[in-house]
JSON list of C-alpha atoms in Angstrom, two decimals:
[
{"chain": "A", "resi": 1, "resn": "GLY", "atom": "CA", "xyz": [-45.79, -19.04, -27.36]},
{"chain": "A", "resi": 2, "resn": "GLU", "atom": "CA", "xyz": [-44.25, -19.31, -30.80]},
{"chain": "A", "resi": 3, "resn": "SER", "atom": "CA", "xyz": [-42.50, -22.57, -31.40]},
{"chain": "A", "resi": 4, "resn": "VAL", "atom": "CA", "xyz": [-42.18, -25.36, -33.85]},
{"chain": "A", "resi": 5, "resn": "GLY", "atom": "CA", "xyz": [-40.61, -28.40, -32.30]},
{"chain": "A", "resi": 6, "resn": "LEU", "atom": "CA", "xyz": [-39.52, -31.85, -33.25]},
{"chain": "A", "resi": 7, "resn": "HIS", "atom": "CA", "xyz": [-39.99, -35.00, -31.22]},
{"chain": "A", "resi": 8, "resn": "LEU", "atom": "CA", "xyz": [-36.77, -36.75, -32.26]},
{"chain": "A", "resi": 9, "resn": "PRO", "atom": "CA", "xyz": [-33.51, -34.88, -32.65]},
{"chain": "A", "resi": 10, "resn": "THR", "atom": "CA", "xyz": [-31.78, -37.83, -34.37]},
{"chain": "A", "resi": 11, "resn": "LEU", "atom": "CA", "xyz": [-33.32, -40.60, -36.43]},
{"chain": "A", "resi": 12, "resn": "SER", "atom": "CA", "xyz": [-31.34, -43.57, -37.72]},
{"chain": "A", "resi": 13, "resn": "VAL", "atom": "CA", "xyz": [-32.88, -45.80, -40.38]},
{"chain": "A", "resi": 14, "resn": "GLN", "atom": "CA", "xyz": [-31.70, -48.64, -42.54]},
{"chain": "A", "resi": 15, "resn": "GLU", "atom": "CA", "xyz": [-31.27, -47.96, -46.22]},
{"chain": "A", "resi": 16, "resn": "GLY", "atom": "CA", "xyz": [-34.42, -48.96, -48.03]},
{"chain": "A", "resi": 17, "resn": "ASP", "atom": "CA", "xyz": [-36.69, -48.51, -45.02]},
{"chain": "A", "resi": 18, "resn": "ASN", "atom": "CA", "xyz": [-39.25, -45.74, -44.68]},
{"chain": "A", "resi": 19, "resn": "SER", "atom": "CA", "xyz": [-38.49, -42.71, -42.49]},
{"chain": "A", "resi": 20, "resn": "ILE", "atom": "CA", "xyz": [-40.96, -40.64, -40.53]},
{"chain": "A", "resi": 21, "resn": "ILE", "atom": "CA", "xyz": [-39.94, -37.27, -39.13]},
{"chain": "A", "resi": 22, "resn": "ASN", "atom": "CA", "xyz": [-42.37, -35.51, -36.82]},
{"chain": "A", "resi": 23, "resn": "CYS", "atom": "CA", "xyz": [-42.98, -31.88, -35.97]},
{"chain": "A", "resi": 24, "resn": "ALA", "atom": "CA", "xyz": [-45.28, -30.11, -33.52]},
{"chain": "A", "resi": 25, "resn": "TYR", "atom": "CA", "xyz": [-46.35, -26.52, -34.09]},
{"chain": "A", "resi": 26, "resn": "SER", "atom": "CA", "xyz": [-48.00, -24.13, -31.69]},
{"chain": "A", "resi": 27, "resn": "ASN", "atom": "CA", "xyz": [-49.72, -21.52, -33.85]},
{"chain": "A", "resi": 28, "resn": "SER", "atom": "CA", "xyz": [-53.20, -22.74, -34.70]},
{"chain": "A", "resi": 29, "resn": "ALA", "atom": "CA", "xyz": [-53.60, -19.82, -37.15]},
{"chain": "A", "resi": 30, "resn": "SER", "atom": "CA", "xyz": [-50.65, -20.92, -39.29]},
{"chain": "A", "resi": 31, "resn": "ASP", "atom": "CA", "xyz": [-51.92, -21.83, -42.73]},
{"chain": "A", "resi": 32, "resn": "TYR", "atom": "CA", "xyz": [-48.85, -22.95, -44.62]},
{"chain": "A", "resi": 33, "resn": "PHE", "atom": "CA", "xyz": [-46.08, -25.39, -43.79]},
{"chain": "A", "resi": 34, "resn": "ILE", "atom": "CA", "xyz": [-42.84, -26.36, -45.48]},
{"chain": "A", "resi": 35, "resn": "TRP", "atom": "CA", "xyz": [-40.32, -29.13, -45.00]},
{"chain": "A", "resi": 36, "resn": "TYR", "atom": "CA", "xyz": [-36.69, -28.36, -45.73]},
{"chain": "A", "resi": 37, "resn": "LYS", "atom": "CA", "xyz": [-33.62, -30.56, -46.02]},
{"chain": "A", "resi": 38, "resn": "GLN", "atom": "CA", "xyz": [-30.24, -29.15, -45.07]},
{"chain": "A", "resi": 39, "resn": "GLU", "atom": "CA", "xyz": [-27.03, -30.93, -45.92]},
{"chain": "A", "resi": 40, "resn": "SER", "atom": "CA", "xyz": [-23.75, -30.05, -44.30]},
{"chain": "A", "resi": 41, "resn": "GLY", "atom": "CA", "xyz": [-22.38, -26.76, -45.59]},
{"chain": "A", "resi": 42, "resn": "LYS", "atom": "CA", "xyz": [-25.48, -25.92, -47.60]},
{"chain": "A", "resi": 43, "resn": "GLY", "atom": "CA", "xyz": [-28.58, -23.84, -47.18]},
{"chain": "A", "resi": 44, "resn": "PRO", "atom": "CA", "xyz": [-31.99, -25.43, -46.54]},
{"chain": "A", "resi": 45, "resn": "GLN", "atom": "CA", "xyz": [-33.49, -27.04, -49.61]},
{"chain": "A", "resi": 46, "resn": "PHE", "atom": "CA", "xyz": [-37.25, -27.07, -50.22]},
{"chain": "A", "resi": 47, "resn": "ILE", "atom": "CA", "xyz": [-38.73, -30.56, -50.13]},
{"chain": "A", "resi": 48, "resn": "ILE", "atom": "CA", "xyz": [-42.49, -30.27, -49.97]},
{"chain": "A", "resi": 49, "resn": "ASP", "atom": "CA", "xyz": [-45.17, -27.94, -48.68]},
{"chain": "A", "resi": 50, "resn": "ILE", "atom": "CA", "xyz": [-48.77, -28.19, -47.54]},
{"chain": "A", "resi": 51, "resn": "ARG", "atom": "CA", "xyz": [-51.53, -25.69, -46.92]},
{"chain": "A", "resi": 52, "resn": "SER", "atom": "CA", "xyz": [-53.90, -25.87, -43.99]},
{"chain": "A", "resi": 53, "resn": "ASN", "atom": "CA", "xyz": [-56.87, -26.80, -46.18]},
{"chain": "A", "resi": 54, "resn": "MET", "atom": "CA", "xyz": [-55.20, -30.14, -46.91]},
{"chain": "A", "resi": 55, "resn": "ASP", "atom": "CA", "xyz": [-54.25, -33.04, -44.66]},
{"chain": "A", "resi": 56, "resn": "LYS", "atom": "CA", "xyz": [-51.94, -34.91, -47.01]},
{"chain": "A", "resi": 57, "resn": "ARG", "atom": "CA", "xyz": [-49.68, -34.12, -49.93]},
{"chain": "A", "resi": 58, "resn": "GLN", "atom": "CA", "xyz": [-47.40, -36.40, -51.86]},
{"chain": "A", "resi": 59, "resn": "GLY", "atom": "CA", "xyz": [-44.25, -35.74, -53.79]},
{"chain": "A", "resi": 60, "resn": "GLN", "atom": "CA", "xyz": [-41.56, -37.92, -55.19]},
{"chain": "A", "resi": 61, "resn": "ARG", "atom": "CA", "xyz": [-40.82, -40.46, -52.41]},
{"chain": "A", "resi": 62, "resn": "VAL", "atom": "CA", "xyz": [-42.05, -37.95, -49.82]},
{"chain": "A", "resi": 63, "resn": "THR", "atom": "CA", "xyz": [-45.41, -37.43, -48.18]},
{"chain": "A", "resi": 64, "resn": "VAL", "atom": "CA", "xyz": [-46.40, -34.72, -45.73]},
{"chain": "A", "resi": 65, "resn": "LEU", "atom": "CA", "xyz": [-49.26, -35.23, -43.33]},
{"chain": "A", "resi": 66, "resn": "LEU", "atom": "CA", "xyz": [-50.95, -32.42, -41.45]},
{"chain": "A", "resi": 67, "resn": "ASN", "atom": "CA", "xyz": [-53.13, -32.94, -38.40]},
{"chain": "A", "resi": 68, "resn": "LYS", "atom": "CA", "xyz": [-54.55, -29.58, -37.41]},
{"chain": "A", "resi": 69, "resn": "THR", "atom": "CA", "xyz": [-56.48, -31.00, -34.49]},
{"chain": "A", "resi": 70, "resn": "VAL", "atom": "CA", "xyz": [-53.30, -31.81, -32.59]},
{"chain": "A", "resi": 71, "resn": "LYS", "atom": "CA", "xyz": [-51.09, -29.34, -34.48]},
{"chain": "A", "resi": 72, "resn": "HIS", "atom": "CA", "xyz": [-48.80, -32.01, -35.81]},
{"chain": "A", "resi": 73, "resn": "LEU", "atom": "CA", "xyz": [-46.88, -32.32, -39.04]},
{"chain": "A", "resi": 74, "resn": "SER", "atom": "CA", "xyz": [-44.95, -35.31, -40.35]},
{"chain": "A", "resi": 75, "resn": "LEU", "atom": "CA", "xyz": [-42.65, -36.04, -43.26]},
{"chain": "A", "resi": 76, "resn": "GLN", "atom": "CA", "xyz": [-42.52, -39.55, -44.62]},
{"chain": "A", "resi": 77, "resn": "ILE", "atom": "CA", "xyz": [-39.65, -40.61, -46.86]},
{"chain": "A", "resi": 78, "resn": "ALA", "atom": "CA", "xyz": [-40.13, -43.85, -48.72]},
{"chain": "A", "resi": 79, "resn": "ALA", "atom": "CA", "xyz": [-37.25, -46.22, -49.45]},
{"chain": "A", "resi": 80, "resn": "THR", "atom": "CA", "xyz": [-34.72, -44.04, -47.65]},
{"chain": "A", "resi": 81, "resn": "GLN", "atom": "CA", "xyz": [-31.43, -43.64, -49.49]},
{"chain": "A", "resi": 82, "resn": "PRO", "atom": "CA", "xyz": [-27.93, -42.60, -48.30]},
{"chain": "A", "resi": 83, "resn": "GLY", "atom": "CA", "xyz": [-28.46, -39.25, -50.05]},
{"chain": "A", "resi": 84, "resn": "ASP", "atom": "CA", "xyz": [-31.34, -38.56, -47.71]},
{"chain": "A", "resi": 85, "resn": "SER", "atom": "CA", "xyz": [-28.93, -38.17, -44.80]},
{"chain": "A", "resi": 86, "resn": "ALA", "atom": "CA", "xyz": [-29.32, -34.58, -43.66]},
{"chain": "A", "resi": 87, "resn": "VAL", "atom": "CA", "xyz": [-31.05, -32.37, -41.13]},
{"chain": "A", "resi": 88, "resn": "TYR", "atom": "CA", "xyz": [-34.74, -31.85, -41.77]},
{"chain": "A", "resi": 89, "resn": "PHE", "atom": "CA", "xyz": [-36.65, -28.76, -40.64]},
{"chain": "A", "resi": 90, "resn": "CYS", "atom": "CA", "xyz": [-40.31, -28.01, -40.60]},
{"chain": "A", "resi": 91, "resn": "ALA", "atom": "CA", "xyz": [-41.41, -24.40, -40.91]},
{"chain": "A", "resi": 92, "resn": "GLU", "atom": "CA", "xyz": [-44.74, -22.68, -40.40]},
{"chain": "A", "resi": 93, "resn": "ASN", "atom": "CA", "xyz": [-45.88, -19.40, -41.86]},
{"chain": "A", "resi": 94, "resn": "ALA", "atom": "CA", "xyz": [-46.93, -17.59, -38.74]},
{"chain": "A", "resi": 95, "resn": "ARG", "atom": "CA", "xyz": [-47.87, -14.06, -37.78]},
{"chain": "A", "resi": 96, "resn": "PRO", "atom": "CA", "xyz": [-47.07, -13.63, -34.10]},
{"chain": "A", "resi": 97, "resn": "SER", "atom": "CA", "xyz": [-47.76, -10.15, -32.84]},
{"chain": "A", "resi": 98, "resn": "GLY", "atom": "CA", "xyz": [-48.46, -8.83, -36.30]},
{"chain": "A", "resi": 99, "resn": "THR", "atom": "CA", "xyz": [-45.13, -9.89, -37.80]},
{"chain": "A", "resi": 100, "resn": "TYR", "atom": "CA", "xyz": [-45.29, -12.27, -40.71]},
{"chain": "A", "resi": 101, "resn": "LYS", "atom": "CA", "xyz": [-42.49, -14.78, -40.69]},
{"chain": "A", "resi": 102, "resn": "TYR", "atom": "CA", "xyz": [-41.54, -18.40, -40.93]},
{"chain": "A", "resi": 103, "resn": "ILE", "atom": "CA", "xyz": [-40.87, -20.18, -37.66]},
{"chain": "A", "resi": 104, "resn": "PHE", "atom": "CA", "xyz": [-38.52, -23.12, -37.94]},
{"chain": "A", "resi": 105, "resn": "GLY", "atom": "CA", "xyz": [-38.23, -26.20, -35.80]},
{"chain": "A", "resi": 106, "resn": "THR", "atom": "CA", "xyz": [-34.95, -27.17, -34.21]},
{"chain": "A", "resi": 107, "resn": "GLY", "atom": "CA", "xyz": [-34.34, -29.87, -36.81]},
{"chain": "A", "resi": 108, "resn": "THR", "atom": "CA", "xyz": [-34.05, -33.66, -36.92]},
{"chain": "A", "resi": 109, "resn": "ARG", "atom": "CA", "xyz": [-30.88, -35.31, -38.12]},
{"chain": "A", "resi": 110, "resn": "LEU", "atom": "CA", "xyz": [-31.61, -38.30, -40.33]},
{"chain": "A", "resi": 111, "resn": "LYS", "atom": "CA", "xyz": [-28.86, -40.92, -40.55]},
{"chain": "A", "resi": 112, "resn": "VAL", "atom": "CA", "xyz": [-29.19, -43.61, -43.17]},
{"chain": "A", "resi": 113, "resn": "LEU", "atom": "CA", "xyz": [-27.40, -46.83, -42.28]},
{"chain": "A", "resi": 114, "resn": "ALA", "atom": "CA", "xyz": [-26.02, -49.00, -45.07]},
{"chain": "B", "resi": 1, "resn": "LYS", "atom": "CA", "xyz": [-33.30, -20.51, -63.50]},
{"chain": "B", "resi": 2, "resn": "ALA", "atom": "CA", "xyz": [-30.45, -19.60, -61.16]},
{"chain": "B", "resi": 3, "resn": "GLY", "atom": "CA", "xyz": [-31.03, -20.03, -57.46]},
{"chain": "B", "resi": 4, "resn": "VAL", "atom": "CA", "xyz": [-30.42, -17.65, -54.61]},
{"chain": "B", "resi": 5, "resn": "THR", "atom": "CA", "xyz": [-26.80, -16.57, -54.40]},
{"chain": "B", "resi": 6, "resn": "GLN", "atom": "CA", "xyz": [-24.95, -15.14, -51.44]},
{"chain": "B", "resi": 7, "resn": "THR", "atom": "CA", "xyz": [-21.55, -13.50, -51.17]},
{"chain": "B", "resi": 8, "resn": "PRO", "atom": "CA", "xyz": [-19.13, -13.92, -49.63]},
{"chain": "B", "resi": 9, "resn": "ARG", "atom": "CA", "xyz": [-19.42, -17.56, -48.57]},
{"chain": "B", "resi": 10, "resn": "TYR", "atom": "CA", "xyz": [-17.00, -17.21, -45.68]},
{"chain": "B", "resi": 11, "resn": "LEU", "atom": "CA", "xyz": [-15.93, -14.23, -43.62]},
{"chain": "B", "resi": 12, "resn": "ILE", "atom": "CA", "xyz": [-13.71, -13.73, -40.61]},
{"chain": "B", "resi": 13, "resn": "LYS", "atom": "CA", "xyz": [-13.95, -10.52, -38.61]},
{"chain": "B", "resi": 14, "resn": "THR", "atom": "CA", "xyz": [-12.88, -9.27, -35.21]},
{"chain": "B", "resi": 15, "resn": "ARG", "atom": "CA", "xyz": [-15.02, -7.86, -32.44]},
{"chain": "B", "resi": 16, "resn": "GLY", "atom": "CA", "xyz": [-16.10, -4.29, -33.00]},
{"chain": "B", "resi": 17, "resn": "GLN", "atom": "CA", "xyz": [-15.86, -4.42, -36.76]},
{"chain": "B", "resi": 18, "resn": "GLN", "atom": "CA", "xyz": [-18.80, -4.21, -39.10]},
{"chain": "B", "resi": 19, "resn": "VAL", "atom": "CA", "xyz": [-19.73, -6.50, -41.96]},
{"chain": "B", "resi": 20, "resn": "THR", "atom": "CA", "xyz": [-21.94, -6.41, -45.05]},
{"chain": "B", "resi": 21, "resn": "LEU", "atom": "CA", "xyz": [-23.39, -9.52, -46.63]},
{"chain": "B", "resi": 22, "resn": "SER", "atom": "CA", "xyz": [-25.03, -9.69, -50.03]},
{"chain": "B", "resi": 23, "resn": "CYS", "atom": "CA", "xyz": [-27.90, -11.73, -51.42]},
{"chain": "B", "resi": 24, "resn": "SER", "atom": "CA", "xyz": [-29.26, -12.01, -54.96]},
{"chain": "B", "resi": 25, "resn": "PRO", "atom": "CA", "xyz": [-32.73, -13.57, -55.11]},
{"chain": "B", "resi": 26, "resn": "ILE", "atom": "CA", "xyz": [-34.14, -15.86, -57.75]},
{"chain": "B", "resi": 27, "resn": "SER", "atom": "CA", "xyz": [-35.03, -13.89, -60.85]},
{"chain": "B", "resi": 28, "resn": "GLY", "atom": "CA", "xyz": [-38.53, -12.48, -60.49]},
{"chain": "B", "resi": 29, "resn": "HIS", "atom": "CA", "xyz": [-38.64, -12.84, -56.72]},
{"chain": "B", "resi": 30, "resn": "ARG", "atom": "CA", "xyz": [-39.27, -9.56, -54.94]},
{"chain": "B", "resi": 31, "resn": "SER", "atom": "CA", "xyz": [-39.06, -10.64, -51.31]},
{"chain": "B", "resi": 32, "resn": "VAL", "atom": "CA", "xyz": [-35.81, -11.34, -49.51]},
{"chain": "B", "resi": 33, "resn": "SER", "atom": "CA", "xyz": [-35.69, -12.58, -45.93]},
{"chain": "B", "resi": 34, "resn": "TRP", "atom": "CA", "xyz": [-32.61, -12.95, -43.78]},
{"chain": "B", "resi": 35, "resn": "TYR", "atom": "CA", "xyz": [-32.01, -15.59, -41.13]},
{"chain": "B", "resi": 36, "resn": "GLN", "atom": "CA", "xyz": [-29.34, -16.34, -38.57]},
{"chain": "B", "resi": 37, "resn": "GLN", "atom": "CA", "xyz": [-28.56, -20.00, -37.96]},
{"chain": "B", "resi": 38, "resn": "THR", "atom": "CA", "xyz": [-26.61, -21.14, -34.91]},
{"chain": "B", "resi": 39, "resn": "PRO", "atom": "CA", "xyz": [-26.36, -24.56, -33.22]},
{"chain": "B", "resi": 40, "resn": "GLY", "atom": "CA", "xyz": [-27.93, -23.19, -30.06]},
{"chain": "B", "resi": 41, "resn": "GLN", "atom": "CA", "xyz": [-30.78, -21.09, -31.45]},
{"chain": "B", "resi": 42, "resn": "GLY", "atom": "CA", "xyz": [-31.47, -22.74, -34.78]},
{"chain": "B", "resi": 43, "resn": "LEU", "atom": "CA", "xyz": [-32.90, -20.66, -37.59]},
{"chain": "B", "resi": 44, "resn": "GLN", "atom": "CA", "xyz": [-33.96, -17.24, -36.39]},
{"chain": "B", "resi": 45, "resn": "PHE", "atom": "CA", "xyz": [-35.74, -14.68, -38.57]},
{"chain": "B", "resi": 46, "resn": "LEU", "atom": "CA", "xyz": [-33.96, -11.33, -38.88]},
{"chain": "B", "resi": 47, "resn": "PHE", "atom": "CA", "xyz": [-36.07, -9.31, -41.30]},
{"chain": "B", "resi": 48, "resn": "GLU", "atom": "CA", "xyz": [-37.77, -9.28, -44.67]},
{"chain": "B", "resi": 49, "resn": "TYR", "atom": "CA", "xyz": [-37.46, -6.77, -47.49]},
{"chain": "B", "resi": 50, "resn": "PHE", "atom": "CA", "xyz": [-39.94, -6.29, -50.29]},
{"chain": "B", "resi": 51, "resn": "SER", "atom": "CA", "xyz": [-39.95, -3.54, -52.91]},
{"chain": "B", "resi": 52, "resn": "GLU", "atom": "CA", "xyz": [-37.02, -1.85, -51.16]},
{"chain": "B", "resi": 53, "resn": "THR", "atom": "CA", "xyz": [-38.96, -1.63, -47.88]},
{"chain": "B", "resi": 54, "resn": "GLN", "atom": "CA", "xyz": [-38.54, -3.58, -44.68]},
{"chain": "B", "resi": 55, "resn": "ARG", "atom": "CA", "xyz": [-41.85, -5.38, -44.24]},
{"chain": "B", "resi": 56, "resn": "ASN", "atom": "CA", "xyz": [-41.20, -7.61, -41.25]},
{"chain": "B", "resi": 57, "resn": "LYS", "atom": "CA", "xyz": [-38.65, -7.68, -38.49]},
{"chain": "B", "resi": 58, "resn": "GLY", "atom": "CA", "xyz": [-37.55, -10.28, -35.97]},
{"chain": "B", "resi": 59, "resn": "ASN", "atom": "CA", "xyz": [-36.21, -9.77, -32.46]},
{"chain": "B", "resi": 60, "resn": "PHE", "atom": "CA", "xyz": [-32.66, -8.72, -33.15]},
{"chain": "B", "resi": 61, "resn": "PRO", "atom": "CA", "xyz": [-30.87, -5.58, -31.93]},
{"chain": "B", "resi": 62, "resn": "GLY", "atom": "CA", "xyz": [-30.48, -2.49, -34.07]},
{"chain": "B", "resi": 63, "resn": "ARG", "atom": "CA", "xyz": [-26.91, -3.50, -34.93]},
{"chain": "B", "resi": 64, "resn": "PHE", "atom": "CA", "xyz": [-28.50, -5.74, -37.53]},
{"chain": "B", "resi": 65, "resn": "SER", "atom": "CA", "xyz": [-29.83, -3.81, -40.49]},
{"chain": "B", "resi": 66, "resn": "GLY", "atom": "CA", "xyz": [-30.50, -4.34, -44.13]},
{"chain": "B", "resi": 67, "resn": "ARG", "atom": "CA", "xyz": [-31.62, -2.81, -47.36]},
{"chain": "B", "resi": 68, "resn": "GLN", "atom": "CA", "xyz": [-32.94, -3.83, -50.72]},
{"chain": "B", "resi": 69, "resn": "PHE", "atom": "CA", "xyz": [-32.18, -2.37, -54.10]},
{"chain": "B", "resi": 70, "resn": "SER", "atom": "CA", "xyz": [-34.47, -1.80, -57.06]},
{"chain": "B", "resi": 71, "resn": "ASN", "atom": "CA", "xyz": [-33.28, -5.05, -58.67]},
{"chain": "B", "resi": 72, "resn": "SER", "atom": "CA", "xyz": [-34.37, -6.91, -55.49]},
{"chain": "B", "resi": 73, "resn": "ARG", "atom": "CA", "xyz": [-30.81, -7.67, -54.42]},
{"chain": "B", "resi": 74, "resn": "SER", "atom": "CA", "xyz": [-30.40, -7.24, -50.70]},
{"chain": "B", "resi": 75, "resn": "GLU", "atom": "CA", "xyz": [-27.62, -6.51, -48.28]},
{"chain": "B", "resi": 76, "resn": "MET", "atom": "CA", "xyz": [-27.43, -7.13, -44.57]},
{"chain": "B", "resi": 77, "resn": "ASN", "atom": "CA", "xyz": [-25.15, -5.18, -42.30]},
{"chain": "B", "resi": 78, "resn": "VAL", "atom": "CA", "xyz": [-24.01, -5.99, -38.80]},
{"chain": "B", "resi": 79, "resn": "SER", "atom": "CA", "xyz": [-22.21, -3.25, -36.90]},
{"chain": "B", "resi": 80, "resn": "THR", "atom": "CA", "xyz": [-20.03, -3.52, -33.80]},
{"chain": "B", "resi": 81, "resn": "LEU", "atom": "CA", "xyz": [-19.64, -7.25, -34.14]},
{"chain": "B", "resi": 82, "resn": "GLU", "atom": "CA", "xyz": [-19.79, -9.45, -31.06]},
{"chain": "B", "resi": 83, "resn": "LEU", "atom": "CA", "xyz": [-18.50, -12.98, -30.57]},
{"chain": "B", "resi": 84, "resn": "GLY", "atom": "CA", "xyz": [-22.08, -14.19, -30.41]},
{"chain": "B", "resi": 85, "resn": "ASP", "atom": "CA", "xyz": [-22.72, -12.98, -33.95]},
{"chain": "B", "resi": 86, "resn": "SER", "atom": "CA", "xyz": [-20.71, -15.91, -35.31]},
{"chain": "B", "resi": 87, "resn": "ALA", "atom": "CA", "xyz": [-23.25, -17.85, -37.32]},
{"chain": "B", "resi": 88, "resn": "LEU", "atom": "CA", "xyz": [-24.42, -18.95, -40.72]},
{"chain": "B", "resi": 89, "resn": "TYR", "atom": "CA", "xyz": [-26.42, -16.14, -42.29]},
{"chain": "B", "resi": 90, "resn": "LEU", "atom": "CA", "xyz": [-28.98, -17.30, -44.78]},
{"chain": "B", "resi": 91, "resn": "CYS", "atom": "CA", "xyz": [-31.15, -15.38, -47.13]},
{"chain": "B", "resi": 92, "resn": "ALA", "atom": "CA", "xyz": [-34.30, -16.68, -48.74]},
{"chain": "B", "resi": 93, "resn": "SER", "atom": "CA", "xyz": [-36.35, -15.29, -51.58]},
{"chain": "B", "resi": 94, "resn": "SER", "atom": "CA", "xyz": [-39.99, -15.59, -52.55]},
{"chain": "B", "resi": 95, "resn": "LEU", "atom": "CA", "xyz": [-42.27, -14.08, -55.15]},
{"chain": "B", "resi": 96, "resn": "GLU", "atom": "CA", "xyz": [-44.40, -12.05, -52.78]},
{"chain": "B", "resi": 97, "resn": "TRP", "atom": "CA", "xyz": [-43.93, -10.67, -49.31]},
{"chain": "B", "resi": 98, "resn": "LEU", "atom": "CA", "xyz": [-44.65, -12.94, -46.38]},
{"chain": "B", "resi": 99, "resn": "GLY", "atom": "CA", "xyz": [-47.96, -11.33, -45.53]},
{"chain": "B", "resi": 100, "resn": "ALA", "atom": "CA", "xyz": [-49.42, -11.36, -49.02]},
{"chain": "B", "resi": 101, "resn": "SER", "atom": "CA", "xyz": [-49.70, -15.09, -49.48]},
{"chain": "B", "resi": 102, "resn": "SER", "atom": "CA", "xyz": [-48.32, -18.36, -48.33]},
{"chain": "B", "resi": 103, "resn": "ASP", "atom": "CA", "xyz": [-45.37, -18.39, -50.63]},
{"chain": "B", "resi": 104, "resn": "THR", "atom": "CA", "xyz": [-42.47, -20.81, -50.71]},
{"chain": "B", "resi": 105, "resn": "GLN", "atom": "CA", "xyz": [-39.11, -19.43, -49.61]},
{"chain": "B", "resi": 106, "resn": "TYR", "atom": "CA", "xyz": [-35.99, -20.66, -51.37]},
{"chain": "B", "resi": 107, "resn": "PHE", "atom": "CA", "xyz": [-32.68, -20.40, -49.56]},
{"chain": "B", "resi": 108, "resn": "GLY", "atom": "CA", "xyz": [-29.20, -19.50, -50.63]},
{"chain": "B", "resi": 109, "resn": "PRO", "atom": "CA", "xyz": [-26.09, -21.38, -49.47]},
{"chain": "B", "resi": 110, "resn": "GLY", "atom": "CA", "xyz": [-25.40, -18.91, -46.69]},
{"chain": "B", "resi": 111, "resn": "THR", "atom": "CA", "xyz": [-22.47, -16.84, -45.50]},
{"chain": "B", "resi": 112, "resn": "ARG", "atom": "CA", "xyz": [-20.44, -18.32, -42.66]},
{"chain": "B", "resi": 113, "resn": "LEU", "atom": "CA", "xyz": [-19.39, -15.45, -40.40]},
{"chain": "B", "resi": 114, "resn": "THR", "atom": "CA", "xyz": [-16.76, -16.01, -37.73]},
{"chain": "B", "resi": 115, "resn": "VAL", "atom": "CA", "xyz": [-16.10, -13.26, -35.20]},
{"chain": "B", "resi": 116, "resn": "LEU", "atom": "CA", "xyz": [-12.79, -13.49, -33.34]}
]
């Protein structure tokens, strides 16, 4: 079926540590993936994206890894800061039943402990 | 460049009423997608408009409709409101329509709709 799921609904990390947020997707034909950050009361904010012809992409303090063999996506945040506290969503560009759309995961809440 | 804007930010309605939400995309973006976000269902795709035409549609009843104007601004309408329609309604814009290319969607702040 169509689903993008996350393994951990809540992740607590110490400030300064690295965070890893995981995501499983089910559509093997999906060719584009995005990670979003959503803070309370705000809309999702684009963090980083990756296309299916890549397995790794780095941004500022963030890295996304894509493993197409097991349909797994991860977001790594280096030196996690209090401002990183938010809910993180992965999204895949899918086309189930001929409809093009983004399918979002349920989200992982990241809590940064001082 | 200004981001995606949505109005109003908050709305309270009663059952049976109808509501219209507005979204202005990033300048130059021609695709606008609408999403419903609830704690129980997460982010659910409603529909996408491109060049004033609905290009893609999610699994929502006909009470949910939309339109897009020539300047790419979009409106979403919900008729005969139900309690379960209480949600955060988000719109997202992108340069091209979802089927043309893998294009990044940028979200607005959302409209919080409460149905009493």
